[in-house]
Each structure stands twice: as structure tokens, then as C-alpha cells.
Amino acid sequence: MLQKPYLMVPGPTAVPERVLQAMHRPVINHRGPQYEALFRDVSDRLKTVFKTKQDVLTYPSAGTGMMEAAVVNILSPGDHVLVVSIGVFGDRFAEIAAKFGAVVEKLDFPWGEAADPQVLAERLAGDKEGRIKAVFLTHNETSTGVTNDVRALAAACKGHPALVVVDAVSSLGAVDLAMDEWGLDVVITGAQKALMLPPGLGFMALSERAWAACAQSTMPKFYWDAQAVKKALAKGQNPYTPPVSLLFGLAEALRLIEEEGLDNIFARHRLLATALRAGVRAMGLGLLADDKVASPGVTAVLPPAGIEAKKIQKTMRERFGITLAGGQKKLENQIFRIGHLGYVAETDILVTLATLEMTLTLLGHKVELGAGVRAAQIVILEG
Amino acid sequence: MLQKPYLMVPGPTAVPERVLQAMHRPVINHRGPQYEALFRDVSDRLKTVFKTKQDVLTYPSAGTGMMEAAVVNILSPGDHVLVVSIGVFGDRFAEIAAKFGAVVEKLDFPWGEAADPQVLAERLAGDKEGRIKAVFLTHNETSTGVTNDVRALAAACKGHPALVVVDAVSSLGAVDLAMDEWGLDVVITGAQKALMLPPGLGFMALSERAWAACAQSTMPKFYWDAQAVKKALAKGQNPYTPPVSLLFGLAEALRLIEEEGLDNIFARHRLLATALRAGVRAMGLGLLADDKVASPGVTAVLPPAGIEAKKIQKTMRERFGITLAGGQKKLENQIFRIGHLGYVAETDILVTLATLEMTLTLLGHKVELGAGVRAAQIVILEG
């Protein structure tokens, strides 16, 4: 049976036709005036998305590269850091920091829950000598579908000298984040999530305090050197070859974001997440995250007893052309994840629910066909 | 709210990404060897879709142009013709034939019903002198969503000298048609329906008998002159500039058709039509055509009492991004039509039903949300 692909994973996400079209242009010289104008323009417009007055640096990179960039630019070997982890990507920050010689202390919360700002505040209050140089936070934990209250977590860091580093890879552009207003020192993200681009671009912004730390940092770096990137940006350039086609795409993606408006985009993500969760519940399935901390961009679903998560993913993909994500690390095969980040419409949610109902039926699980769709329809109609 | 467009009209239909990509190539000289190879190849492969050994002629044209080409190539002014009409496109054949001086007799059937082969057989039996030169048939009447039994209608013409002309514009490639086996003399179609191309190409094939009639025909023609097109085709050429990009697309569309297989394509169209009709019925709406004659490619739906068809179309388009077609001529605003021809998957049907349920709700019509989707899901699961 002919299928149309639906890429419902939390990155890479579906790329709008307009962005694909924009990328389909002859490559230009990255040392010429045409590129310079393009790069200055997108770098400037990215500030609005980060809600910052600081430079937004662009790297040819995956999201993990930006995590490494955050670590190596502000720290020196032996520095004490506190990593607040609620899942795979929190753990990854700890791993990277340790590899480069930081002394890592973890503040772990159960997977599926959000970090408690109170606990963070208490831990920092205990650090009377101010030994902790940086606190690493995950805005949206992609592996569990939980969004941390980064504003409250950053507020819990106030009064302590530690820099606040935020992994906003799967949140920026889908969930509100106000870098300057919330006092965030390093914010990183990737292109292939809410920014609606194919993978290949990473972005990082640093506060004044973070730039000062940069000047002192002795961790080894060449590719990730933020000062080199900043210096090149001042001339509308990159220190090494940028993925020019992705920058054509970025200009168009930013145009799409500006046309829809950030607040409308955030509201859309919330509505689609609410509709999806209502639908999943109506077909009798469990959700890993509580409504209060549920991510607007990715939803982790518990499969019914006796049916492997991987089987559900396989049937969705092979029978209906809908690609979902699996669980990672200790959640492998315990959950499946539905991405609804970036270029996602109400119709995508309806299709996912209708085919999920049919998939469960095909796998022998009793489900009232149409019930999940109906629950989502009600949410959408109530808008 | 961000929308993704769904073009659910009976032509032009959605064009597969692979076809769009194939068209995105530099234009080539239509008098060179590269074009000649391409044109010979697609012309040859089109024969499989027409199920004929005859040449399939390609014109830069809309579907209506192919109707005119059929008329002017086989007839002479003053010729008597019988036009079997079950809707707008049957009537159009009569109009064209009359414009060019044919003496037109119409055999009308109520809109929403199919033509009765028995009635046709009786009329031809009454034409003892064999004055009727051609019988014009519509395979799939796009305006009413009815598919004629062309095989039976052609069989009803056996024994009478009239040529059998078939408008297969919205059927070829979606509904089985066997030109040679069924004894059809002229078959025409367009690119923008089941052939999954953007509009701009028309196709016509003629039987030996039709070619003989061509040689005698005195209706004025230059652009539509089938003999000129056939002569050029023998050299891998066209008598005048062909839409080269569409021919790139045609090569890819034929590849898609060959990969899926005609029988699978026909089965898919039947299944999707059945699922859609079950869904429409489950939400309490009426269907113009009876199941027995319902088109596998387009479905005409009766709006609920008190709600204008146009309002439904407007809400579907503006609120959800789903484009449906309206009623034509005397069916204007009496029906709306859902196209499910060509590049259409199960998910398109589910989206259309889910959004139609929500549209009716928004327009104040009581409908059990999810009920239409459920009915379609059941049909799909039973496959």
C-alpha cells in the first residue's frame, strides 16, 4: 500500500517545503559579499529566537557538538560543575564535562520527572565557598519528554557565582526561553528540531559573564573556540567552511518563524501536545511524564502490557509510514516517543493517533477505534 | 495555526516528491537525441497504462483539449454522433462535437447514476442504417463521482459500426481500462489526475478503425492533428514544442506506477474510496452515487440539511488546509467532492474524515467526533 512518510521523531524533524526550496540554490563562496550579507542577517535574526542581545554563534555541528562547545569554552580542567540530570541528555553533559577534566557532581532526578528548583537552590546554598563553576541544565529532556522549568531553575542559581548553562537543543523555538531576562549564561541549540532545518547546524550564545569565563578557560579547543567564531562573525564570516545550503535554509526557516510569530508557535506546540496526550490517554495508554512537566515537543508513551514498544514503532513505520522514536538507555523498549516539534500541524497529530489505534489493533490490543482521535479533536476544537 | 496542505480535489492531484524532483532538471532541447530517447521511452511505457498496442500520442494540453482532439480527428461536419452523458463532462463532449458541426444526439442519464448499457444497445439497434459514426462515453464522470462500466457499454456497441470514444481523463491509472481488449477506438486522458503529474499534458490513443476514420475526417484541425503527432512520434519527436519538464516528470511517474503495479493501484483506489464512503456515512452524511457505481477516485457528498456545501469547503480549506471540490453546473452548492485520485494514501483519507467531522462541528452540525474515522479505520484494517 502506498504510504506518505510522517517523520514523528523529536529530531530531525520534518522540513517545510519552503525551506527545502530555499536550500536548492547553487552554492556560493563563503568568503564573498553575498555570503557575508546572508550570514550577518541570519545571525542577527537568531538573537530574537534566543531572546538575547548577545551574539549567536553558528557552528557546523550536531547538537552534541554544541554541548561540548559549551563545556570547553567556559571551563578549565579541575573545575567543579553541577550537572542537573533528568535523562539521557543531562547525563551526556556530565560525561562530556568529565572527559575534559571537570570534576562533575550530578544532581539526578528520576527519568520522567522534572528537576526541582528547590533542591538545586539548597545544593548551591551548601556551596558556601562558591566552588561550583557552572550548573548544567536541560531545558527539554528529549529522552523522557519532560520540560524543565528553566526559568525557575535559573532563579534558584541566583546569588551563586556558577554560570548557568542550558541545553535548549530540543526546546528553542518550540518552548519559550528568554536568555537575557532569565539570566542564562550559555544557551545552545541545534537546527534539526524546532528550527525546522535538516541536521548540520548548531548555535550557541554566551552572556557577558560567560564571555569573561571564556577568556580564562584552559580546556583544549580549536574547532569549538567561541572567541574565534565571535571574531569571524564580527566580519560576517566563519573561521572554517560553513554548510552554505543550510544557511540558505536557515534564512527561510527564520522567515517562517517570524511569519507565524514565536508566541503563536509556542501556543501551537502546547495545543498539539495537549491534543496528543488526550488522544493517547483515551486509547488507554500511559504517559511517562506528568501533565505539569510534559514537553510541548515530544511525548513518551508507555506501551500496553504485553506489547513491546519496538513492535509498535515497527508496525507504525512499516504498515503506515509513520516514524516514531524509541526509548533510550534504561528506557529502551519501555517507551516509545512521538515527536511533535517544529513543522507540525494538527493533521499530523490526528494521523498519528488514527494509525496508532490501528497499530494496536493489528498487534492484538483491544482499543476503541476513533476514541483517541475524538479526544484530540475535542482539544483542537476547544483550541 | 500552521497548516499542511492536502489537495483533495479530483485533479490537479497531489504530485509525489519524486516526480517534483525529477522535473527539477535543466530544460533540454526537444530536437536533440536526449529528448528523443526520453520521449520514445515514455510513449512506449504509456501503452502499458492504456493496455494497448497502438501509439499513445502526447499533446501539450488540458483534458478538454484531448476531448476536442478526439472529436476533430475522427469526424467530419454533418456526422451523426451519440453522446452518452451522465454529467458535466459527458455534456462537454456533446458541446464540442456540436461546435465542430457534428449532429449530436444525447443519451442522458440522471446525474449521480451510471449509463445503462442496455439502453445504449437498444438505441444502436434502432440505428439500422448505421448513421451513428461515434459513441462518446465518459469512463469516470468527475462531476458526480460515478464510474461507468465502460467494458459493458463498449460491448453494447458491438455489431454497430460506430467508433467508441472514451473520456478516461479522471480514470486512466486509477480504474482498470483495457483499450484493446474492450474494443475501445479512442481513449483520451490527462496528466494531472491518476498519472500524478502537474497539469499540462494530454494523451490519446486510437484503434486501427479510428486511424482509418482519421484519414477520412474533414473537421478542421492543425494543433490536434493526430496524424502529424503520430508521424513525429515515429521519429521520437513532437510536431511542436512539448513541455519538457513535464516529460521528465512523466518518466518518473510511470516508474512509480510500474513499481506499485497497476492492479495494486486499482485495489488501493477501491479501498480508499470504500473507507472514505464508510466514514462519510458514519458521520450521517449522504452520498450522491450508489455504491455499485461509485468512483474509486472521487466521491460526491451531500451536505447535511441547512449547511451549504461551499461553507464546508471554505472551513475545510481555511481552518484545516484541506482543499475539496464543489459541485458543478446544476450540482453547484448541492454537493462537495472529495478527490482521492493518484498519489493518495490511507492517511489522507483519515485526515480528510477527521477534519470533516470537526468542520461539521464548527458549522453547528451535530456529529459524533471520531465516528467517521473509526468506520474508515475498520475498512482499512479489513484491507
PDB file of C-alpha atoms in Angstrom, chain A residues 108-285:
ATOM      1  CA  ASP A 108      19.812  13.376  39.436  1.00  0.00           C
ATOM      2  CA  PHE A 109      16.046  13.295  39.262  1.00  0.00           C
ATOM      3  CA  PRO A 110      14.003  10.260  38.232  1.00  0.00           C
ATOM      4  CA  TRP A 111      13.574   9.857  34.473  1.00  0.00           C
ATOM      5  CA  GLY A 112      10.150  11.138  33.584  1.00  0.00           C
ATOM      6  CA  GLU A 113      10.214  13.859  36.205  1.00  0.00           C
ATOM      7  CA  ALA A 114      11.447  17.440  36.127  1.00  0.00           C
ATOM      8  CA  ALA A 115      14.279  18.874  38.220  1.00  0.00           C
ATOM      9  CA  ASP A 116      13.159  20.517  41.464  1.00  0.00           C
ATOM     10  CA  PRO A 117      14.421  24.129  41.687  1.00  0.00           C
ATOM     11  CA  GLN A 118      14.220  23.907  45.493  1.00  0.00           C
ATOM     12  CA  VAL A 119      16.677  21.008  45.595  1.00  0.00           C
ATOM     13  CA  LEU A 120      19.038  22.885  43.293  1.00  0.00           C
ATOM     14  CA  ALA A 121      18.802  26.034  45.408  1.00  0.00           C
ATOM     15  CA  GLU A 122      19.600  24.021  48.541  1.00  0.00           C
ATOM     16  CA  ARG A 123      22.610  22.350  46.945  1.00  0.00           C
ATOM     17  CA  LEU A 124      24.016  25.694  45.830  1.00  0.00           C
ATOM     18  CA  ALA A 125      23.341  27.224  49.244  1.00  0.00           C
ATOM     19  CA  GLY A 126      25.547  24.453  50.616  1.00  0.00           C
ATOM     20  CA  ASP A 127      28.417  25.528  48.388  1.00  0.00           C
ATOM     21  CA  LYS A 128      29.466  28.388  50.631  1.00  0.00           C
ATOM     22  CA  GLU A 129      32.919  28.678  49.038  1.00  0.00           C
ATOM     23  CA  GLY A 130      31.464  29.044  45.550  1.00  0.00           C
ATOM     24  CA  ARG A 131      33.458  26.103  44.179  1.00  0.00           C
ATOM     25  CA  ILE A 132      30.838  25.157  41.629  1.00  0.00           C
ATOM     26  CA  LYS A 133      31.805  26.970  38.426  1.00  0.00           C
ATOM     27  CA  ALA A 134      28.800  26.021  36.337  1.00  0.00           C
ATOM     28  CA  VAL A 135      25.361  24.461  36.601  1.00  0.00           C
ATOM     29  CA  PHE A 136      24.267  22.458  33.557  1.00  0.00           C
ATOM     30  CA  LEU A 137      20.561  22.295  32.823  1.00  0.00           C
ATOM     31  CA  THR A 138      18.496  20.559  30.165  1.00  0.00           C
ATOM     32  CA  HIS A 139      15.537  22.645  29.027  1.00  0.00           C
ATOM     33  CA  ASN A 140      13.656  19.889  27.264  1.00  0.00           C
ATOM     34  CA  GLU A 141      14.832  16.355  28.017  1.00  0.00           C
ATOM     35  CA  THR A 142      14.247  14.670  24.671  1.00  0.00           C
ATOM     36  CA  SER A 143      14.675  11.170  26.084  1.00  0.00           C
ATOM     37  CA  THR A 144      11.770  11.409  28.540  1.00  0.00           C
ATOM     38  CA  GLY A 145       9.539  14.112  27.093  1.00  0.00           C
ATOM     39  CA  VAL A 146       9.922  16.340  30.125  1.00  0.00           C
ATOM     40  CA  THR A 147      10.445  20.100  30.040  1.00  0.00           C
ATOM     41  CA  ASN A 148      12.295  21.624  32.976  1.00  0.00           C
ATOM     42  CA  ASP A 149      11.201  24.964  34.336  1.00  0.00           C
ATOM     43  CA  VAL A 150      14.475  26.586  33.300  1.00  0.00           C
ATOM     44  CA  ARG A 151      13.328  29.998  34.456  1.00  0.00           C
ATOM     45  CA  ALA A 152      12.806  28.692  37.997  1.00  0.00           C
ATOM     46  CA  LEU A 153      15.992  26.613  37.906  1.00  0.00           C
ATOM     47  CA  ALA A 154      17.993  29.643  36.780  1.00  0.00           C
ATOM     48  CA  ALA A 155      16.351  31.712  39.519  1.00  0.00           C
ATOM     49  CA  ALA A 156      17.496  29.046  42.006  1.00  0.00           C
ATOM     50  CA  CYS A 157      21.072  29.745  40.878  1.00  0.00           C
ATOM     51  CA  LYS A 158      20.826  33.463  41.615  1.00  0.00           C
ATOM     52  CA  GLY A 159      23.257  34.650  44.258  1.00  0.00           C
ATOM     53  CA  HIS A 160      25.712  31.859  43.474  1.00  0.00           C
ATOM     54  CA  PRO A 161      28.614  32.617  41.104  1.00  0.00           C
ATOM     55  CA  ALA A 162      28.112  29.491  38.954  1.00  0.00           C
ATOM     56  CA  LEU A 163      27.385  30.022  35.280  1.00  0.00           C
ATOM     57  CA  VAL A 164      24.029  28.674  34.130  1.00  0.00           C
ATOM     58  CA  VAL A 165      24.390  26.525  31.012  1.00  0.00           C
ATOM     59  CA  VAL A 166      21.228  25.446  29.212  1.00  0.00           C
ATOM     60  CA  ASP A 167      20.840  22.688  26.641  1.00  0.00           C
ATOM     61  CA  ALA A 168      17.962  24.057  24.585  1.00  0.00           C
ATOM     62  CA  VAL A 169      18.560  21.703  21.660  1.00  0.00           C
ATOM     63  CA  SER A 170      15.017  20.349  21.560  1.00  0.00           C
ATOM     64  CA  SER A 171      13.282  23.377  23.036  1.00  0.00           C
ATOM     65  CA  LEU A 172      14.447  26.594  21.408  1.00  0.00           C
ATOM     66  CA  GLY A 173      11.784  27.776  19.026  1.00  0.00           C
ATOM     67  CA  ALA A 174       9.151  25.419  20.450  1.00  0.00           C
ATOM     68  CA  VAL A 175       9.111  26.399  24.124  1.00  0.00           C
ATOM     69  CA  ASP A 176       9.648  29.896  25.449  1.00  0.00           C
ATOM     70  CA  LEU A 177      13.190  30.668  26.559  1.00  0.00           C
ATOM     71  CA  ALA A 178      14.360  34.196  27.383  1.00  0.00           C
ATOM     72  CA  MET A 179      18.112  34.027  27.689  1.00  0.00           C
ATOM     73  CA  ASP A 180      18.806  37.560  28.925  1.00  0.00           C
ATOM     74  CA  GLU A 181      15.697  38.007  31.051  1.00  0.00           C
ATOM     75  CA  TRP A 182      16.125  34.663  32.806  1.00  0.00           C
ATOM     76  CA  GLY A 183      19.847  35.234  33.369  1.00  0.00           C
ATOM     77  CA  LEU A 184      21.101  32.261  31.350  1.00  0.00           C
ATOM     78  CA  ASP A 185      24.846  32.301  30.656  1.00  0.00           C
ATOM     79  CA  VAL A 186      25.197  29.743  27.882  1.00  0.00           C
ATOM     80  CA  VAL A 187      22.368  28.576  25.638  1.00  0.00           C
ATOM     81  CA  ILE A 188      22.930  26.009  22.929  1.00  0.00           C
ATOM     82  CA  THR A 189      20.633  24.544  20.299  1.00  0.00           C
ATOM     83  CA  GLY A 190      20.583  22.638  17.032  1.00  0.00           C
ATOM     84  CA  ALA A 191      18.990  23.259  13.653  1.00  0.00           C
ATOM     85  CA  GLN A 192      17.151  19.980  13.242  1.00  0.00           C
ATOM     86  CA  LYS A 193      14.497  20.396  15.925  1.00  0.00           C
ATOM     87  CA  ALA A 194      12.129  23.342  16.291  1.00  0.00           C
ATOM     88  CA  LEU A 195      14.167  25.399  13.836  1.00  0.00           C
ATOM     89  CA  MET A 196      12.864  23.113  11.060  1.00  0.00           C
ATOM     90  CA  LEU A 197      16.149  22.569   9.225  1.00  0.00           C
ATOM     91  CA  PRO A 198      17.925  19.391   8.202  1.00  0.00           C
ATOM     92  CA  PRO A 199      20.692  18.480  10.702  1.00  0.00           C
ATOM     93  CA  GLY A 200      24.099  20.129  10.400  1.00  0.00           C
ATOM     94  CA  LEU A 201      23.994  23.450  12.219  1.00  0.00           C
ATOM     95  CA  GLY A 202      24.485  24.228  15.906  1.00  0.00           C
ATOM     96  CA  PHE A 203      24.075  27.538  17.686  1.00  0.00           C
ATOM     97  CA  MET A 204      25.445  28.939  20.949  1.00  0.00           C
ATOM     98  CA  ALA A 205      25.060  32.251  22.750  1.00  0.00           C
ATOM     99  CA  LEU A 206      27.065  33.410  25.785  1.00  0.00           C
ATOM    100  CA  SER A 207      26.330  36.088  28.376  1.00  0.00           C
ATOM    101  CA  GLU A 208      28.890  38.735  29.383  1.00  0.00           C
ATOM    102  CA  ARG A 209      29.789  36.551  32.372  1.00  0.00           C
ATOM    103  CA  ALA A 210      30.250  33.541  30.120  1.00  0.00           C
ATOM    104  CA  TRP A 211      32.483  35.515  27.739  1.00  0.00           C
ATOM    105  CA  ALA A 212      34.589  36.510  30.732  1.00  0.00           C
ATOM    106  CA  ALA A 213      34.861  32.844  31.733  1.00  0.00           C
ATOM    107  CA  CYS A 214      35.795  32.061  28.139  1.00  0.00           C
ATOM    108  CA  ALA A 215      38.814  34.307  28.401  1.00  0.00           C
ATOM    109  CA  GLN A 216      40.019  32.299  31.437  1.00  0.00           C
ATOM    110  CA  SER A 217      39.129  28.792  30.176  1.00  0.00           C
ATOM    111  CA  THR A 218      42.047  26.436  29.563  1.00  0.00           C
ATOM    112  CA  MET A 219      40.238  23.333  28.287  1.00  0.00           C
ATOM    113  CA  PRO A 220      41.726  22.405  24.899  1.00  0.00           C
ATOM    114  CA  LYS A 221      39.703  23.618  21.894  1.00  0.00           C
ATOM    115  CA  PHE A 222      40.199  24.652  18.354  1.00  0.00           C
ATOM    116  CA  TYR A 223      37.053  23.796  16.378  1.00  0.00           C
ATOM    117  CA  TRP A 224      34.744  24.889  19.214  1.00  0.00           C
ATOM    118  CA  ASP A 225      36.699  28.039  20.129  1.00  0.00           C
ATOM    119  CA  ALA A 226      33.919  30.584  20.699  1.00  0.00           C
ATOM    120  CA  GLN A 227      36.277  33.537  20.614  1.00  0.00           C
ATOM    121  CA  ALA A 228      37.441  32.596  17.133  1.00  0.00           C
ATOM    122  CA  VAL A 229      33.845  32.211  15.969  1.00  0.00           C
ATOM    123  CA  LYS A 230      32.882  35.551  17.512  1.00  0.00           C
ATOM    124  CA  LYS A 231      35.857  37.276  15.908  1.00  0.00           C
ATOM    125  CA  ALA A 232      34.943  35.891  12.487  1.00  0.00           C
ATOM    126  CA  LEU A 233      31.272  36.805  12.970  1.00  0.00           C
ATOM    127  CA  ALA A 234      32.254  40.443  13.503  1.00  0.00           C
ATOM    128  CA  LYS A 235      33.451  40.316   9.882  1.00  0.00           C
ATOM    129  CA  GLY A 236      30.349  38.405   8.718  1.00  0.00           C
ATOM    130  CA  GLN A 237      32.440  35.262   8.388  1.00  0.00           C
ATOM    131  CA  ASN A 238      33.140  31.843   9.866  1.00  0.00           C
ATOM    132  CA  PRO A 239      36.562  30.572  10.915  1.00  0.00           C
ATOM    133  CA  TYR A 240      36.068  27.470   8.742  1.00  0.00           C
ATOM    134  CA  THR A 241      33.743  26.394   5.961  1.00  0.00           C
ATOM    135  CA  PRO A 242      30.047  26.709   6.905  1.00  0.00           C
ATOM    136  CA  PRO A 243      27.306  24.486   5.385  1.00  0.00           C
ATOM    137  CA  VAL A 244      26.158  27.180   2.980  1.00  0.00           C
ATOM    138  CA  SER A 245      22.977  25.408   1.829  1.00  0.00           C
ATOM    139  CA  LEU A 246      21.801  25.022   5.412  1.00  0.00           C
ATOM    140  CA  LEU A 247      22.293  28.744   5.892  1.00  0.00           C
ATOM    141  CA  PHE A 248      20.069  29.413   2.864  1.00  0.00           C
ATOM    142  CA  GLY A 249      17.543  27.158   4.603  1.00  0.00           C
ATOM    143  CA  LEU A 250      18.007  28.913   7.932  1.00  0.00           C
ATOM    144  CA  ALA A 251      17.151  32.284   6.400  1.00  0.00           C
ATOM    145  CA  GLU A 252      13.869  30.830   5.146  1.00  0.00           C
ATOM    146  CA  ALA A 253      13.143  28.936   8.386  1.00  0.00           C
ATOM    147  CA  LEU A 254      13.587  32.175  10.336  1.00  0.00           C
ATOM    148  CA  ARG A 255      11.193  33.846   7.912  1.00  0.00           C
ATOM    149  CA  LEU A 256       8.626  31.119   8.637  1.00  0.00           C
ATOM    150  CA  ILE A 257       9.147  31.604  12.379  1.00  0.00           C
ATOM    151  CA  GLU A 258       8.764  35.373  12.043  1.00  0.00           C
ATOM    152  CA  GLU A 259       5.607  34.983   9.949  1.00  0.00           C
ATOM    153  CA  GLU A 260       3.956  32.657  12.458  1.00  0.00           C
ATOM    154  CA  GLY A 261       5.300  34.525  15.489  1.00  0.00           C
ATOM    155  CA  LEU A 262       7.085  32.955  18.469  1.00  0.00           C
ATOM    156  CA  ASP A 263       4.096  33.199  20.810  1.00  0.00           C
ATOM    157  CA  ASN A 264       1.840  31.511  18.255  1.00  0.00           C
ATOM    158  CA  ILE A 265       4.450  28.812  17.759  1.00  0.00           C
ATOM    159  CA  PHE A 266       4.674  28.137  21.483  1.00  0.00           C
ATOM    160  CA  ALA A 267       0.867  28.029  21.723  1.00  0.00           C
ATOM    161  CA  ARG A 268       0.708  25.621  18.766  1.00  0.00           C
ATOM    162  CA  HIS A 269       3.194  23.264  20.393  1.00  0.00           C
ATOM    163  CA  ARG A 270       1.250  23.325  23.668  1.00  0.00           C
ATOM    164  CA  LEU A 271      -2.039  22.660  21.897  1.00  0.00           C
ATOM    165  CA  LEU A 272      -0.679  19.801  19.806  1.00  0.00           C
ATOM    166  CA  ALA A 273       0.952  18.206  22.864  1.00  0.00           C
ATOM    167  CA  THR A 274      -2.304  18.501  24.820  1.00  0.00           C
ATOM    168  CA  ALA A 275      -4.314  17.017  21.942  1.00  0.00           C
ATOM    169  CA  LEU A 276      -1.856  14.161  21.510  1.00  0.00           C
ATOM    170  CA  ARG A 277      -1.783  13.363  25.221  1.00  0.00           C
ATOM    171  CA  ALA A 278      -5.583  13.408  25.403  1.00  0.00           C
ATOM    172  CA  GLY A 279      -5.678  11.023  22.445  1.00  0.00           C
ATOM    173  CA  VAL A 280      -3.097   8.649  23.883  1.00  0.00           C
ATOM    174  CA  ARG A 281      -4.943   8.561  27.206  1.00  0.00           C
ATOM    175  CA  ALA A 282      -8.300   7.999  25.522  1.00  0.00           C
ATOM    176  CA  MET A 283      -6.936   4.854  23.898  1.00  0.00           C
ATOM    177  CA  GLY A 284      -5.937   3.617  27.343  1.00  0.00           C
ATOM    178  CA  LEU A 285      -2.179   4.084  27.134  1.00  0.00           C
TER     179      LEU A 285
END
